[in-house]
Amino acid sequence: MAVNEEPRRMFEVFLQRKLNVLHGAVLGSGKVTEQELLEAYRQYQDDGEIRVPAPDTTERNNQRLIFGSAILLFILVATPLISIVLEQAIATRCLVPNNYLVWEATRPISDCDFCRGVHGPLIFGNLTKEEFRPYAYSSQPIILKNAISHWPATKLLNYTFLRDLYGKIPGALDSVQSDCQFLHFKSNFLTLRDVFSMSQSRAEFRKGELPWYVGWSNCHPQILTELRKLYPRPHFLPDDAEMPNTDFIFLGYEQGAVMHLDYIPRLMWQAQLRGNKSWVLAPTPECDSQCKSFTFYVEPGDAVLVDTRLWYHGTYVPKGEFSLTIQSEYG
């Protein structure tokens, strides 16, 4: 996936800021002057090498020039390498999805209104659309107990069903790598094909096998149509709530997702189809003095709604247990 011009521009600005900080720190050390850095840079421009002049009459000047030359060499050599590595990471879908490094570096500062006074999720029963409306576009985390327990997916959807469905539709497995997003988390799977090729013993996490947990966006039209027969549009969402033509699937044992923000355009809902899952929510760092982190868990049949654009969040599955969730956006 190519890095478009806007993320590239933001990356260059971010990198320039970091280099300016490094440049200021070097000068602030008192061991090298602006003129010495310029002289070292001029010599580099002349022949592409850092050359230290003949020993000065003063040992201190010689040491300062060597120090400055070494710092400049580090800047000139390391900066392109860092740029290449980070740019490749940004462009690699499963390593750092959706230009995460750029977005994290340029994230707006939060005003903390979203988390101030929040100590846990609001927990409701199975609300109707009208009852849910006052909370629909809130940043307050919400759990709706047993809201999706009537979905056929809670009984029919599992690893085997997904493996067989993707296996019988031509191009479906490859679409996850080419068009959709695959998240391997801590597992050693690089593709969805790897996931569906594992042994039955590992798929069931039998004794002696390694745990695994993965997720992917389901953007294949035929797969999406088949799966949405097992779960409808959540009945509690407002009529004006738009949903994308992509859903996420998360399944596996024990591991879950590390703490992160989601850089997505809409609010998020997630349906817990099988197993339990614990969530950890934390405010953005600038709100640590005003807001608190907290944990909660959801059970099969529950729906959880979190503004993952504002709350840092991570999940984990209880030891030895299997979890399967469907997730989508609305707004």
mmCIF file of C-alpha atoms in Angstrom:
data_model
loop_
_atom_site.group_PDB
_atom_site.id
_atom_site.type_symbol
_atom_site.label_atom_id
_atom_site.label_comp_id
_atom_site.label_asym_id
_atom_site.label_seq_id
_atom_site.Cartn_x
_atom_site.Cartn_y
_atom_site.Cartn_z
ATOM 1 C CA MET A 1 0.000 0.000 0.000
ATOM 2 C CA ALA A 2 1.632 3.230 -1.110
ATOM 3 C CA VAL A 3 2.070 6.080 1.330
ATOM 4 C CA ASN A 4 0.078 9.018 -0.067
ATOM 5 C CA GLU A 5 1.331 12.589 -0.085
ATOM 6 C CA GLU A 6 -0.407 13.876 3.049
ATOM 7 C CA PRO A 7 0.944 11.186 5.438
ATOM 8 C CA ARG A 8 4.362 11.562 3.778
ATOM 9 C CA ARG A 9 4.276 15.315 4.389
ATOM 10 C CA MET A 10 3.278 14.820 8.048
ATOM 11 C CA PHE A 11 6.072 12.262 8.442
ATOM 12 C CA GLU A 12 8.642 14.679 7.020
ATOM 13 C CA VAL A 13 7.463 17.454 9.367
ATOM 14 C CA PHE A 14 7.615 15.049 12.333
ATOM 15 C CA LEU A 15 11.131 13.900 11.384
ATOM 16 C CA GLN A 16 12.298 17.487 10.916
ATOM 17 C CA ARG A 17 11.038 18.367 14.405
ATOM 18 C CA LYS A 18 13.002 15.473 15.898
ATOM 19 C CA LEU A 19 16.169 16.523 14.056
ATOM 20 C CA ASN A 20 15.741 20.103 15.266
ATOM 21 C CA VAL A 21 15.515 18.818 18.840
ATOM 22 C CA LEU A 22 18.684 16.760 18.313
ATOM 23 C CA HIS A 23 20.437 19.735 16.756
ATOM 24 C CA GLY A 24 19.478 21.929 19.724
ATOM 25 C CA ALA A 25 20.637 19.308 22.204
ATOM 26 C CA VAL A 26 24.036 19.077 20.506
ATOM 27 C CA LEU A 27 24.551 22.827 20.626
ATOM 28 C CA GLY A 28 23.242 22.985 24.187
ATOM 29 C CA SER A 29 25.854 20.502 25.325
ATOM 30 C CA GLY A 30 28.561 23.153 24.947
ATOM 31 C CA LYS A 31 30.869 20.623 23.277
ATOM 32 C CA VAL A 32 30.343 21.881 19.752
ATOM 33 C CA THR A 33 29.439 25.215 18.171
ATOM 34 C CA GLU A 34 27.156 26.119 15.287
ATOM 35 C CA GLN A 35 30.187 27.103 13.213
ATOM 36 C CA GLU A 36 31.838 23.717 13.769
ATOM 37 C CA LEU A 37 28.703 21.883 12.674
ATOM 38 C CA LEU A 38 28.506 24.062 9.561
ATOM 39 C CA GLU A 39 32.170 23.397 8.816
ATOM 40 C CA ALA A 40 31.673 19.656 9.173
ATOM 41 C CA TYR A 41 28.604 19.841 6.950
ATOM 42 C CA ARG A 42 30.537 21.867 4.315
ATOM 43 C CA GLN A 43 33.244 19.208 4.220
ATOM 44 C CA TYR A 44 30.591 16.499 3.867
ATOM 45 C CA GLN A 45 29.048 18.399 0.938
ATOM 46 C CA ASP A 46 32.471 18.666 -0.748
ATOM 47 C CA ASP A 47 33.294 14.964 -0.888
ATOM 48 C CA GLY A 48 30.512 13.012 0.851
ATOM 49 C CA GLU A 49 32.685 12.134 3.844
ATOM 50 C CA ILE A 50 33.109 13.485 7.336
ATOM 51 C CA ARG A 51 36.737 14.606 7.589
ATOM 52 C CA VAL A 52 38.235 15.784 10.836
ATOM 53 C CA PRO A 53 40.756 18.613 10.232
ATOM 54 C CA ALA A 54 44.346 18.390 11.317
ATOM 55 C CA PRO A 55 44.871 18.600 15.077
ATOM 56 C CA ASP A 56 44.262 22.087 16.432
ATOM 57 C CA THR A 57 46.686 23.771 18.692
ATOM 58 C CA THR A 58 44.107 23.363 21.436
ATOM 59 C CA GLU A 59 43.153 19.820 22.393
ATOM 60 C CA ARG A 60 39.690 20.976 23.503
ATOM 61 C CA ASN A 61 38.918 22.404 20.049
ATOM 62 C CA ASN A 62 40.017 19.159 18.444
ATOM 63 C CA GLN A 63 37.757 17.109 20.727
ATOM 64 C CA ARG A 64 34.834 19.446 20.108
ATOM 65 C CA LEU A 65 35.227 19.174 16.354
ATOM 66 C CA ILE A 66 35.460 15.377 16.492
ATOM 67 C CA PHE A 67 32.349 15.288 18.659
ATOM 68 C CA GLY A 68 30.481 17.595 16.300
ATOM 69 C CA SER A 69 31.557 15.621 13.254
ATOM 70 C CA ALA A 70 30.434 12.375 14.844
ATOM 71 C CA ILE A 71 27.023 13.847 15.707
ATOM 72 C CA LEU A 72 26.618 15.212 12.188
ATOM 73 C CA LEU A 73 27.652 11.878 10.724
ATOM 74 C CA PHE A 74 24.990 10.204 12.855
ATOM 75 C CA ILE A 75 22.366 12.693 11.655
ATOM 76 C CA LEU A 76 23.329 12.377 7.989
ATOM 77 C CA VAL A 77 23.565 8.588 8.021
ATOM 78 C CA ALA A 78 20.861 7.633 10.493
ATOM 79 C CA THR A 79 18.164 10.000 9.274
ATOM 80 C CA PRO A 80 17.749 8.435 5.806
ATOM 81 C CA LEU A 81 17.860 4.941 7.325
ATOM 82 C CA ILE A 82 15.251 5.824 9.950
ATOM 83 C CA SER A 83 13.143 7.446 7.262
ATOM 84 C CA ILE A 84 13.283 4.343 5.065
ATOM 85 C CA VAL A 85 12.542 1.951 7.928
ATOM 86 C CA LEU A 86 9.622 3.988 9.235
ATOM 87 C CA GLU A 87 8.222 4.600 5.770
ATOM 88 C CA GLN A 88 8.323 0.880 5.012
ATOM 89 C CA ALA A 89 6.705 0.154 8.380
ATOM 90 C CA ILE A 90 3.989 2.687 7.654
ATOM 91 C CA ALA A 91 3.372 1.071 4.288
ATOM 92 C CA THR A 92 3.243 -2.472 5.696
ATOM 93 C CA ARG A 93 -0.360 -3.318 6.435
ATOM 94 C CA CYS A 94 0.048 -5.971 9.121
ATOM 95 C CA LEU A 95 3.005 -4.371 10.931
ATOM 96 C CA VAL A 96 1.757 -0.811 11.462
ATOM 97 C CA PRO A 97 -1.723 -0.587 9.956
ATOM 98 C CA ASN A 98 -3.139 2.586 8.450
ATOM 99 C CA ASN A 99 -0.068 4.797 8.875
ATOM 100 C CA TYR A 100 -0.281 4.391 12.647
ATOM 101 C CA LEU A 101 3.130 5.934 13.344
ATOM 102 C CA VAL A 102 2.255 9.127 11.516
ATOM 103 C CA TRP A 103 -1.175 9.420 13.108
ATOM 104 C CA GLU A 104 0.148 8.720 16.596
ATOM 105 C CA ALA A 105 2.890 11.331 16.184
ATOM 106 C CA THR A 106 0.433 13.981 14.956
ATOM 107 C CA ARG A 107 -2.522 13.121 17.218
ATOM 108 C CA PRO A 108 -4.383 16.226 18.450
ATOM 109 C CA ILE A 109 -4.140 16.967 22.168
ATOM 110 C CA SER A 110 -7.288 15.821 24.016
ATOM 111 C CA ASP A 111 -9.344 18.289 26.062
ATOM 112 C CA CYS A 112 -10.111 15.450 28.562
ATOM 113 C CA ASP A 113 -13.875 16.064 28.506
ATOM 114 C CA PHE A 114 -14.394 12.531 27.216
ATOM 115 C CA CYS A 115 -12.902 10.875 30.308
ATOM 116 C CA ARG A 116 -13.329 13.333 33.164
ATOM 117 C CA GLY A 117 -15.471 11.704 35.869
ATOM 118 C CA VAL A 118 -15.692 8.356 34.037
ATOM 119 C CA HIS A 119 -14.756 5.400 36.250
ATOM 120 C CA GLY A 120 -16.243 2.531 34.255
ATOM 121 C CA PRO A 121 -18.739 1.679 31.528
ATOM 122 C CA LEU A 122 -22.459 2.334 31.735
ATOM 123 C CA ILE A 123 -24.156 -1.062 31.970
ATOM 124 C CA PHE A 124 -27.683 -1.515 30.646
ATOM 125 C CA GLY A 125 -29.991 -4.319 29.754
ATOM 126 C CA ASN A 126 -31.137 -4.888 26.188
ATOM 127 C CA LEU A 127 -32.203 -1.315 25.352
ATOM 128 C CA THR A 128 -34.561 -0.408 22.546
ATOM 129 C CA LYS A 129 -33.521 2.059 19.876
ATOM 130 C CA GLU A 130 -35.409 4.853 21.619
ATOM 131 C CA GLU A 131 -33.894 4.027 25.014
ATOM 132 C CA PHE A 132 -30.392 3.913 23.554
ATOM 133 C CA ARG A 133 -30.719 7.159 21.596
ATOM 134 C CA PRO A 134 -29.480 9.509 24.399
ATOM 135 C CA TYR A 135 -26.234 7.526 24.636
ATOM 136 C CA ALA A 136 -25.762 6.631 20.970
ATOM 137 C CA TYR A 137 -23.101 9.224 20.141
ATOM 138 C CA SER A 138 -21.518 9.513 23.572
ATOM 139 C CA SER A 139 -17.853 8.835 24.303
ATOM 140 C CA GLN A 140 -18.917 7.051 27.513
ATOM 141 C CA PRO A 141 -18.125 3.309 27.285
ATOM 142 C CA ILE A 142 -21.336 1.247 27.323
ATOM 143 C CA ILE A 143 -22.220 -2.434 27.776
ATOM 144 C CA LEU A 144 -25.615 -3.694 26.632
ATOM 145 C CA LYS A 145 -26.193 -7.026 28.363
ATOM 146 C CA ASN A 146 -27.658 -9.842 26.220
ATOM 147 C CA ALA A 147 -28.246 -7.389 23.371
ATOM 148 C CA ILE A 148 -27.100 -9.817 20.672
ATOM 149 C CA SER A 149 -27.751 -13.188 22.333
ATOM 150 C CA HIS A 150 -30.575 -13.865 19.820
ATOM 151 C CA TRP A 151 -28.253 -13.639 16.812
ATOM 152 C CA PRO A 152 -27.732 -16.950 14.929
ATOM 153 C CA ALA A 153 -24.018 -16.115 14.914
ATOM 154 C CA THR A 154 -23.769 -16.886 18.639
ATOM 155 C CA LYS A 155 -24.509 -20.547 17.870
ATOM 156 C CA LEU A 156 -23.285 -21.057 14.296
ATOM 157 C CA LEU A 157 -20.192 -18.906 13.878
ATOM 158 C CA ASN A 158 -16.880 -20.489 14.892
ATOM 159 C CA TYR A 159 -13.374 -21.166 13.576
ATOM 160 C CA THR A 160 -14.479 -24.124 11.420
ATOM 161 C CA PHE A 161 -17.365 -22.197 9.870
ATOM 162 C CA LEU A 162 -15.056 -19.313 8.928
ATOM 163 C CA ARG A 163 -12.347 -21.620 7.579
ATOM 164 C CA ASP A 164 -14.823 -23.487 5.366
ATOM 165 C CA LEU A 165 -16.518 -20.284 4.162
ATOM 166 C CA TYR A 166 -13.269 -18.600 3.149
ATOM 167 C CA GLY A 167 -12.015 -21.822 1.608
ATOM 168 C CA LYS A 168 -14.957 -22.305 -0.749
ATOM 169 C CA ILE A 169 -15.127 -18.778 -2.184
ATOM 170 C CA PRO A 170 -12.390 -18.129 -4.783
ATOM 171 C CA GLY A 171 -10.118 -15.222 -3.934
ATOM 172 C CA ALA A 172 -11.562 -14.688 -0.448
ATOM 173 C CA LEU A 173 -8.385 -15.638 1.435
ATOM 174 C CA ASP A 174 -6.171 -13.522 -0.771
ATOM 175 C CA SER A 175 -8.476 -10.518 -0.434
ATOM 176 C CA VAL A 176 -7.525 -10.166 3.235
ATOM 177 C CA GLN A 177 -3.911 -9.517 2.249
ATOM 178 C CA SER A 178 -4.526 -7.402 -0.850
ATOM 179 C CA ASP A 179 -7.570 -5.313 0.100
ATOM 180 C CA CYS A 180 -8.434 -5.889 3.744
ATOM 181 C CA GLN A 181 -6.414 -5.639 6.942
ATOM 182 C CA PHE A 182 -4.925 -8.605 8.798
ATOM 183 C CA LEU A 183 -3.830 -8.277 12.440
ATOM 184 C CA HIS A 184 -1.666 -11.090 13.783
ATOM 185 C CA PHE A 185 -1.175 -9.532 17.253
ATOM 186 C CA LYS A 186 1.241 -11.784 19.202
ATOM 187 C CA SER A 187 0.650 -14.888 17.094
ATOM 188 C CA ASN A 188 3.116 -16.214 14.537
ATOM 189 C CA PHE A 189 0.600 -16.095 11.669
ATOM 190 C CA LEU A 190 1.381 -13.728 8.816
ATOM 191 C CA THR A 191 -1.736 -14.282 6.714
ATOM 192 C CA LEU A 192 -5.290 -15.509 7.100
ATOM 193 C CA ARG A 193 -4.261 -18.485 4.982
ATOM 194 C CA ASP A 194 -1.777 -19.371 7.753
ATOM 195 C CA VAL A 195 -4.565 -19.164 10.337
ATOM 196 C CA PHE A 196 -6.830 -21.533 8.428
ATOM 197 C CA SER A 197 -3.946 -23.902 7.715
ATOM 198 C CA MET A 198 -3.048 -24.566 11.359
ATOM 199 C CA SER A 199 -3.508 -28.039 12.797
ATOM 200 C CA GLN A 200 -6.793 -28.950 14.424
ATOM 201 C CA SER A 201 -4.871 -29.497 17.642
ATOM 202 C CA ARG A 202 -3.645 -25.909 17.699
ATOM 203 C CA ALA A 203 -6.954 -24.533 16.448
ATOM 204 C CA GLU A 204 -8.542 -26.047 19.572
ATOM 205 C CA PHE A 205 -5.595 -25.007 21.767
ATOM 206 C CA ARG A 206 -5.022 -28.486 23.084
ATOM 207 C CA LYS A 207 -2.417 -29.250 25.721
ATOM 208 C CA GLY A 208 1.094 -28.379 24.588
ATOM 209 C CA GLU A 209 -0.033 -26.028 21.798
ATOM 210 C CA LEU A 210 0.669 -22.292 21.626
ATOM 211 C CA PRO A 211 -2.182 -19.833 22.140
ATOM 212 C CA TRP A 212 -3.182 -17.670 19.190
ATOM 213 C CA TYR A 213 -5.319 -14.608 18.596
ATOM 214 C CA VAL A 214 -5.904 -12.786 15.296
ATOM 215 C CA GLY A 215 -8.238 -10.304 13.665
ATOM 216 C CA TRP A 216 -9.035 -9.123 10.173
ATOM 217 C CA SER A 217 -11.334 -6.773 8.310
ATOM 218 C CA ASN A 218 -13.891 -8.565 6.201
ATOM 219 C CA CYS A 219 -14.232 -6.483 3.054
ATOM 220 C CA HIS A 220 -14.959 -9.300 0.568
ATOM 221 C CA PRO A 221 -18.542 -8.650 -0.630
ATOM 222 C CA GLN A 222 -19.577 -12.292 -0.871
ATOM 223 C CA ILE A 223 -18.120 -13.225 2.516
ATOM 224 C CA LEU A 224 -19.720 -10.156 4.075
ATOM 225 C CA THR A 225 -23.122 -11.068 2.620
ATOM 226 C CA GLU A 226 -22.917 -14.621 3.946
ATOM 227 C CA LEU A 227 -21.799 -13.593 7.422
ATOM 228 C CA ARG A 228 -24.375 -10.840 7.787
ATOM 229 C CA LYS A 229 -27.058 -13.485 7.385
ATOM 230 C CA LEU A 230 -25.939 -14.619 10.850
ATOM 231 C CA TYR A 231 -25.938 -11.185 12.465
ATOM 232 C CA PRO A 232 -28.200 -8.276 11.533
ATOM 233 C CA ARG A 233 -27.643 -4.586 11.975
ATOM 234 C CA PRO A 234 -27.750 -4.018 15.767
ATOM 235 C CA HIS A 235 -31.326 -3.120 16.649
ATOM 236 C CA PHE A 236 -30.298 -0.447 19.144
ATOM 237 C CA LEU A 237 -28.449 1.764 16.637
ATOM 238 C CA PRO A 238 -30.213 4.968 15.545
ATOM 239 C CA ASP A 239 -31.873 4.961 12.128
ATOM 240 C CA ASP A 240 -29.501 7.676 10.924
ATOM 241 C CA ALA A 241 -26.374 5.722 11.921
ATOM 242 C CA GLU A 242 -24.344 4.837 8.840
ATOM 243 C CA MET A 243 -22.323 1.616 8.760
ATOM 244 C CA PRO A 244 -19.376 0.728 6.510
ATOM 245 C CA ASN A 245 -19.277 -2.203 4.096
ATOM 246 C CA THR A 246 -16.559 -3.762 6.227
ATOM 247 C CA ASP A 247 -16.715 -5.610 9.537
ATOM 248 C CA PHE A 248 -13.903 -6.933 11.731
ATOM 249 C CA ILE A 249 -13.603 -10.455 13.096
ATOM 250 C CA PHE A 250 -11.468 -11.226 16.172
ATOM 251 C CA LEU A 251 -10.958 -14.732 17.493
ATOM 252 C CA GLY A 252 -8.532 -16.869 19.427
ATOM 253 C CA TYR A 253 -7.210 -17.803 22.839
ATOM 254 C CA GLU A 254 -5.751 -15.862 25.773
ATOM 255 C CA GLN A 255 -3.876 -13.042 24.081
ATOM 256 C CA GLY A 256 -5.958 -10.115 22.797
ATOM 257 C CA ALA A 257 -4.848 -6.692 21.595
ATOM 258 C CA VAL A 258 -2.185 -4.430 23.109
ATOM 259 C CA MET A 259 -3.032 -0.874 24.198
ATOM 260 C CA HIS A 260 -3.659 1.425 21.250
ATOM 261 C CA LEU A 261 -5.940 4.021 19.708
ATOM 262 C CA ASP A 262 -8.055 3.378 16.609
ATOM 263 C CA TYR A 263 -7.713 5.959 13.862
ATOM 264 C CA ILE A 264 -11.152 5.394 12.365
ATOM 265 C CA PRO A 265 -13.854 7.844 11.236
ATOM 266 C CA ARG A 266 -16.757 6.518 13.317
ATOM 267 C CA LEU A 267 -17.770 5.138 16.697
ATOM 268 C CA MET A 268 -17.338 1.408 17.313
ATOM 269 C CA TRP A 269 -19.570 -1.433 18.478
ATOM 270 C CA GLN A 270 -18.396 -4.972 19.184
ATOM 271 C CA ALA A 271 -20.560 -8.062 19.694
ATOM 272 C CA GLN A 272 -19.225 -10.778 22.009
ATOM 273 C CA LEU A 273 -20.406 -13.965 20.274
ATOM 274 C CA ARG A 274 -18.397 -16.557 22.200
ATOM 275 C CA GLY A 275 -16.331 -16.529 25.376
ATOM 276 C CA ASN A 276 -15.500 -13.696 27.750
ATOM 277 C CA LYS A 277 -13.200 -10.801 27.051
ATOM 278 C CA SER A 278 -11.697 -8.226 29.404
ATOM 279 C CA TRP A 279 -11.076 -4.652 28.342
ATOM 280 C CA VAL A 280 -8.599 -2.124 29.708
ATOM 281 C CA LEU A 281 -9.336 1.544 28.972
ATOM 282 C CA ALA A 282 -6.950 4.417 29.638
ATOM 283 C CA PRO A 283 -7.126 8.144 28.920
ATOM 284 C CA THR A 284 -4.654 9.825 26.624
ATOM 285 C CA PRO A 285 -1.389 10.678 28.451
ATOM 286 C CA GLU A 286 -2.187 14.380 28.702
ATOM 287 C CA CYS A 287 -5.337 13.493 30.696
ATOM 288 C CA ASP A 288 -3.663 11.204 33.257
ATOM 289 C CA SER A 289 -3.966 13.806 36.009
ATOM 290 C CA GLN A 290 -7.688 14.304 35.409
ATOM 291 C CA CYS A 291 -8.933 10.858 34.387
ATOM 292 C CA LYS A 292 -8.528 7.259 35.487
ATOM 293 C CA SER A 293 -7.872 3.937 33.796
ATOM 294 C CA PHE A 294 -10.263 1.076 34.454
ATOM 295 C CA THR A 295 -11.090 -2.479 33.380
ATOM 296 C CA PHE A 296 -14.297 -4.355 32.659
ATOM 297 C CA TYR A 297 -15.360 -7.607 31.007
ATOM 298 C CA VAL A 298 -18.081 -8.694 28.628
ATOM 299 C CA GLU A 299 -19.837 -12.052 28.333
ATOM 300 C CA PRO A 300 -21.359 -13.991 25.429
ATOM 301 C CA GLY A 301 -24.378 -12.116 24.090
ATOM 302 C CA ASP A 302 -23.165 -8.682 25.239
ATOM 303 C CA ALA A 303 -22.542 -5.670 23.015
ATOM 304 C CA VAL A 304 -19.858 -3.174 23.987
ATOM 305 C CA LEU A 305 -19.555 0.354 22.616
ATOM 306 C CA VAL A 306 -16.325 2.318 23.102
ATOM 307 C CA ASP A 307 -15.090 5.442 21.378
ATOM 308 C CA THR A 308 -11.757 3.838 20.532
ATOM 309 C CA ARG A 309 -10.649 7.048 18.812
ATOM 310 C CA LEU A 310 -10.367 8.697 22.248
ATOM 311 C CA TRP A 311 -9.750 5.859 24.707
ATOM 312 C CA TYR A 312 -6.533 3.877 24.624
ATOM 313 C CA HIS A 313 -7.734 0.299 24.884
ATOM 314 C CA GLY A 314 -6.443 -3.228 25.097
ATOM 315 C CA THR A 315 -8.164 -6.590 25.472
ATOM 316 C CA TYR A 316 -7.307 -10.020 26.808
ATOM 317 C CA VAL A 317 -9.062 -13.371 26.942
ATOM 318 C CA PRO A 318 -9.095 -15.437 30.167
ATOM 319 C CA LYS A 319 -6.525 -18.228 30.315
ATOM 320 C CA GLY A 320 -7.542 -21.276 28.309
ATOM 321 C CA GLU A 321 -10.706 -19.677 26.927
ATOM 322 C CA PHE A 322 -11.764 -18.966 23.346
ATOM 323 C CA SER A 323 -13.220 -15.618 22.282
ATOM 324 C CA LEU A 324 -15.008 -14.674 19.048
ATOM 325 C CA THR A 325 -16.268 -11.168 18.328
ATOM 326 C CA ILE A 326 -17.685 -9.184 15.424
ATOM 327 C CA GLN A 327 -16.924 -5.490 15.287
ATOM 328 C CA SER A 328 -18.052 -2.628 13.096
ATOM 329 C CA GLU A 329 -18.468 1.143 13.094
ATOM 330 C CA TYR A 330 -21.381 3.528 13.017
ATOM 331 C CA GLY A 331 -21.834 7.258 12.870
#
